[in-house]
PDB file of C-alpha atoms in Angstrom:
ATOM      1  CA  MET L   1       0.201   0.262  -0.203  1.00  0.00           C
ATOM      2  CA  TYR L   2       1.238   3.494  -0.916  1.00  0.00           C
ATOM      3  CA  SER L   3       0.544   6.489   1.477  1.00  0.00           C
ATOM      4  CA  ILE L   4      -0.941  10.485  -0.778  1.00  0.00           C
ATOM      5  CA  GLY L   5       2.393  11.303  -1.790  1.00  0.00           C
ATOM      6  CA  GLU L   6       4.280   8.041  -2.965  1.00  0.00           C
ATOM      7  CA  THR L   7       0.816   7.171  -5.052  1.00  0.00           C
ATOM      8  CA  ALA L   8       1.475  11.195  -5.957  1.00  0.00           C
ATOM      9  CA  LYS L   9       5.600  10.912  -7.395  1.00  0.00           C
ATOM     10  CA  MET L  10       4.630   7.163  -8.903  1.00  0.00           C
ATOM     11  CA  VAL L  11       1.735   8.624 -11.180  1.00  0.00           C
ATOM     12  CA  GLY L  12       3.065  12.395 -11.304  1.00  0.00           C
ATOM     13  CA  LEU L  13       0.361  13.977  -9.822  1.00  0.00           C
ATOM     14  CA  SER L  14       0.030  16.232  -7.020  1.00  0.00           C
ATOM     15  CA  ALA L  15      -2.381  15.130  -3.766  1.00  0.00           C
ATOM     16  CA  TYR L  16      -3.896  17.761  -4.296  1.00  0.00           C
ATOM     17  CA  THR L  17      -5.457  16.148  -7.714  1.00  0.00           C
ATOM     18  CA  LEU L  18      -5.650  12.645  -6.641  1.00  0.00           C
ATOM     19  CA  ARG L  19      -7.855  14.041  -3.026  1.00  0.00           C
ATOM     20  CA  TYR L  20      -9.724  16.135  -6.085  1.00  0.00           C
ATOM     21  CA  TYR L  21     -10.201  13.206  -7.521  1.00  0.00           C
ATOM     22  CA  GLU L  22     -11.590  11.109  -4.878  1.00  0.00           C
ATOM     23  CA  LYS L  23     -13.865  14.072  -4.556  1.00  0.00           C
ATOM     24  CA  GLU L  24     -14.646  13.453  -7.929  1.00  0.00           C
ATOM     25  CA  LYS L  25     -15.099   9.386  -7.143  1.00  0.00           C
ATOM     26  CA  ILE L  26     -12.907   9.493 -10.005  1.00  0.00           C
ATOM     27  CA  ILE L  27     -10.637   6.966  -7.059  1.00  0.00           C
ATOM     28  CA  SER L  28     -11.471   4.955  -4.276  1.00  0.00           C
ATOM     29  CA  PRO L  29      -8.322   4.250  -1.837  1.00  0.00           C
ATOM     30  CA  SER L  30      -8.843   2.502   0.985  1.00  0.00           C
ATOM     31  CA  ARG L  31      -7.828   3.612   3.945  1.00  0.00           C
ATOM     32  CA  ASN L  32      -5.850   1.747   6.817  1.00  0.00           C
ATOM     33  CA  ALA L  33      -5.865   1.909  10.634  1.00  0.00           C
ATOM     34  CA  ASN L  34      -4.868   6.250  11.234  1.00  0.00           C
ATOM     35  CA  GLY L  35      -7.175   6.948   8.987  1.00  0.00           C
ATOM     36  CA  GLU L  36      -5.078   7.620   6.276  1.00  0.00           C
ATOM     37  CA  ARG L  37      -5.664   7.178   2.186  1.00  0.00           C
ATOM     38  CA  ALA L  38      -3.409   4.046   1.412  1.00  0.00           C
ATOM     39  CA  PHE L  39      -3.119   2.837  -2.196  1.00  0.00           C
ATOM     40  CA  ASP L  40      -2.760  -0.157  -4.087  1.00  0.00           C
ATOM     41  CA  ASP L  41      -1.494  -0.893  -7.371  1.00  0.00           C
ATOM     42  CA  GLN L  42      -4.349  -1.761  -9.347  1.00  0.00           C
ATOM     43  CA  HIS L  43      -5.143   2.469  -7.812  1.00  0.00           C
ATOM     44  CA  ILE L  44      -2.162   3.314  -9.595  1.00  0.00           C
ATOM     45  CA  LYS L  45      -2.614   1.097 -12.952  1.00  0.00           C
ATOM     46  CA  TRP L  46      -6.051   3.276 -12.727  1.00  0.00           C
ATOM     47  CA  LEU L  47      -4.908   7.086 -12.141  1.00  0.00           C
ATOM     48  CA  GLN L  48      -2.012   5.328 -15.262  1.00  0.00           C
ATOM     49  CA  PHE L  49      -5.752   5.163 -17.228  1.00  0.00           C
ATOM     50  CA  VAL L  50      -7.045   8.575 -16.358  1.00  0.00           C
ATOM     51  CA  ILE L  51      -3.893  10.704 -16.794  1.00  0.00           C
ATOM     52  CA  ARG L  52      -4.311   9.309 -19.988  1.00  0.00           C
ATOM     53  CA  LEU L  53      -7.380  10.151 -20.751  1.00  0.00           C
ATOM     54  CA  LYS L  54      -7.459  13.407 -19.849  1.00  0.00           C
ATOM     55  CA  ALA L  55      -4.120  13.830 -21.511  1.00  0.00           C
ATOM     56  CA  THR L  56      -7.050  13.220 -24.949  1.00  0.00           C
ATOM     57  CA  GLN L  57      -9.127  16.433 -23.564  1.00  0.00           C
ATOM     58  CA  MET L  58     -11.569  13.764 -21.710  1.00  0.00           C
ATOM     59  CA  PRO L  59     -13.259  15.601 -19.553  1.00  0.00           C
ATOM     60  CA  ILE L  60     -13.619  15.290 -15.894  1.00  0.00           C
ATOM     61  CA  ALA L  61     -16.512  14.520 -15.820  1.00  0.00           C
ATOM     62  CA  GLN L  62     -17.077  12.006 -19.082  1.00  0.00           C
ATOM     63  CA  ILE L  63     -14.285  10.437 -16.502  1.00  0.00           C
ATOM     64  CA  ARG L  64     -16.114  10.040 -13.604  1.00  0.00           C
ATOM     65  CA  GLU L  65     -20.032   8.831 -16.320  1.00  0.00           C
ATOM     66  CA  TYR L  66     -17.081   5.743 -17.370  1.00  0.00           C
ATOM     67  CA  THR L  67     -15.601   5.249 -13.263  1.00  0.00           C
ATOM     68  CA  GLU L  68     -19.566   4.634 -12.689  1.00  0.00           C
ATOM     69  CA  LEU L  69     -20.343   1.882 -15.372  1.00  0.00           C
ATOM     70  CA  PHE L  70     -17.130   0.326 -14.409  1.00  0.00           C
ATOM     71  CA  LEU L  71     -18.056   0.113 -11.039  1.00  0.00           C
ATOM     72  CA  GLU L  72     -21.277  -1.106 -11.425  1.00  0.00           C
ATOM     73  CA  GLY L  73     -20.512  -4.203 -13.048  1.00  0.00           C
ATOM     74  CA  GLU L  74     -20.244  -6.641 -16.512  1.00  0.00           C
ATOM     75  CA  HIS L  75     -23.494  -5.281 -17.016  1.00  0.00           C
ATOM     76  CA  THR L  76     -22.411  -1.617 -18.568  1.00  0.00           C
ATOM     77  CA  ALA L  77     -19.850  -2.946 -21.520  1.00  0.00           C
ATOM     78  CA  ARG L  78     -21.935  -1.388 -24.194  1.00  0.00           C
ATOM     79  CA  GLN L  79     -22.624   2.126 -22.635  1.00  0.00           C
ATOM     80  CA  ARG L  80     -18.295   2.061 -21.434  1.00  0.00           C
ATOM     81  CA  LEU L  81     -18.092   0.862 -25.600  1.00  0.00           C
ATOM     82  CA  GLU L  82     -19.842   3.717 -26.681  1.00  0.00           C
ATOM     83  CA  LEU L  83     -18.423   6.561 -24.619  1.00  0.00           C
ATOM     84  CA  LEU L  84     -15.042   5.554 -25.356  1.00  0.00           C
ATOM     85  CA  GLN L  85     -15.519   4.953 -28.681  1.00  0.00           C
ATOM     86  CA  ALA L  86     -17.635   8.586 -28.720  1.00  0.00           C
ATOM     87  CA  HIS L  87     -14.479   9.384 -27.524  1.00  0.00           C
ATOM     88  CA  GLN L  88     -12.195   8.032 -29.865  1.00  0.00           C
ATOM     89  CA  LEU L  89     -13.879  10.245 -32.469  1.00  0.00           C
ATOM     90  CA  PHE L  90     -13.385  13.594 -30.480  1.00  0.00           C
ATOM     91  CA  ILE L  91      -8.734  11.925 -31.215  1.00  0.00           C
ATOM     92  CA  GLN L  92      -9.786  11.230 -35.019  1.00  0.00           C
ATOM     93  CA  GLU L  93     -10.467  14.274 -35.378  1.00  0.00           C
ATOM     94  CA  GLN L  94      -8.227  16.101 -32.644  1.00  0.00           C
ATOM     95  CA  LEU L  95      -5.564  14.280 -34.787  1.00  0.00           C
ATOM     96  CA  GLN L  96      -6.680  15.605 -38.770  1.00  0.00           C
ATOM     97  CA  ASN L  97      -7.185  19.464 -37.026  1.00  0.00           C
ATOM     98  CA  LEU L  98      -3.699  19.156 -35.506  1.00  0.00           C
ATOM     99  CA  THR L  99      -2.422  17.792 -39.338  1.00  0.00           C
ATOM    100  CA  SER L 100      -3.696  20.019 -40.786  1.00  0.00           C
ATOM    101  CA  VAL L 101      -2.143  23.130 -38.860  1.00  0.00           C
ATOM    102  CA  GLU L 102       1.483  21.200 -38.638  1.00  0.00           C
ATOM    103  CA  SER L 103       0.882  21.317 -42.745  1.00  0.00           C
ATOM    104  CA  GLU L 104       0.288  24.731 -42.753  1.00  0.00           C
ATOM    105  CA  LEU L 105       3.620  25.412 -40.252  1.00  0.00           C
ATOM    106  CA  GLN L 106       5.359  23.029 -42.423  1.00  0.00           C
ATOM    107  CA  TYR L 107       4.852  25.360 -45.086  1.00  0.00           C
ATOM    108  CA  LYS L 108       5.251  28.684 -43.073  1.00  0.00           C
ATOM    109  CA  ILE L 109       9.118  28.076 -42.094  1.00  0.00           C
ATOM    110  CA  GLU L 110       9.786  26.972 -45.166  1.00  0.00           C
ATOM    111  CA  ASN L 111       9.147  30.023 -46.438  1.00  0.00           C
ATOM    112  CA  TYR L 112      10.353  31.475 -43.906  1.00  0.00           C
ATOM    113  CA  GLU L 113      13.175  29.654 -43.980  1.00  0.00           C
ATOM    114  CA  ARG L 114      13.598  30.238 -48.377  1.00  0.00           C
ATOM    115  CA  ILE L 115      13.516  33.867 -47.401  1.00  0.00           C
ATOM    116  CA  ILE L 116      16.419  34.293 -44.433  1.00  0.00           C
ATOM    117  CA  ALA L 117      18.763  31.434 -46.844  1.00  0.00           C
ATOM    118  CA  SER L 118      17.929  33.325 -50.190  1.00  0.00           C
ATOM    119  CA  PRO L 119      20.926  36.698 -50.046  1.00  0.00           C
ATOM    120  CA  MET L 120      19.557  40.063 -49.351  1.00  0.00           C
ATOM    121  CA  LYS L 121      18.349  42.313 -52.583  1.00  0.00           C
TER     122      LYS L 121
END
């Protein structure tokens, strides 16, 4: 079992964020005899997944919804699948947008490189 500080260091989040995730019911650490939060390897794996979802701009509300569905059990598999599929579409749209912007930036960069490389008149 890991303390909140140890867990925060392991996953690269602050203790404040872990407490926030607990308040939002995204994670439910157990408590030790002193009432302190105690995290195990399953919590670490879950937090790593949550961090990846956040990195793809999934809102906390959707992460909470996914968590609630997961905790309800296997009968929610279809709902979880649909939620993840919808988010995957969002990610694909973002990738297309980024690719388009990257192409525009590349054009500008090449143009400036040509201007800088050409002799001054």
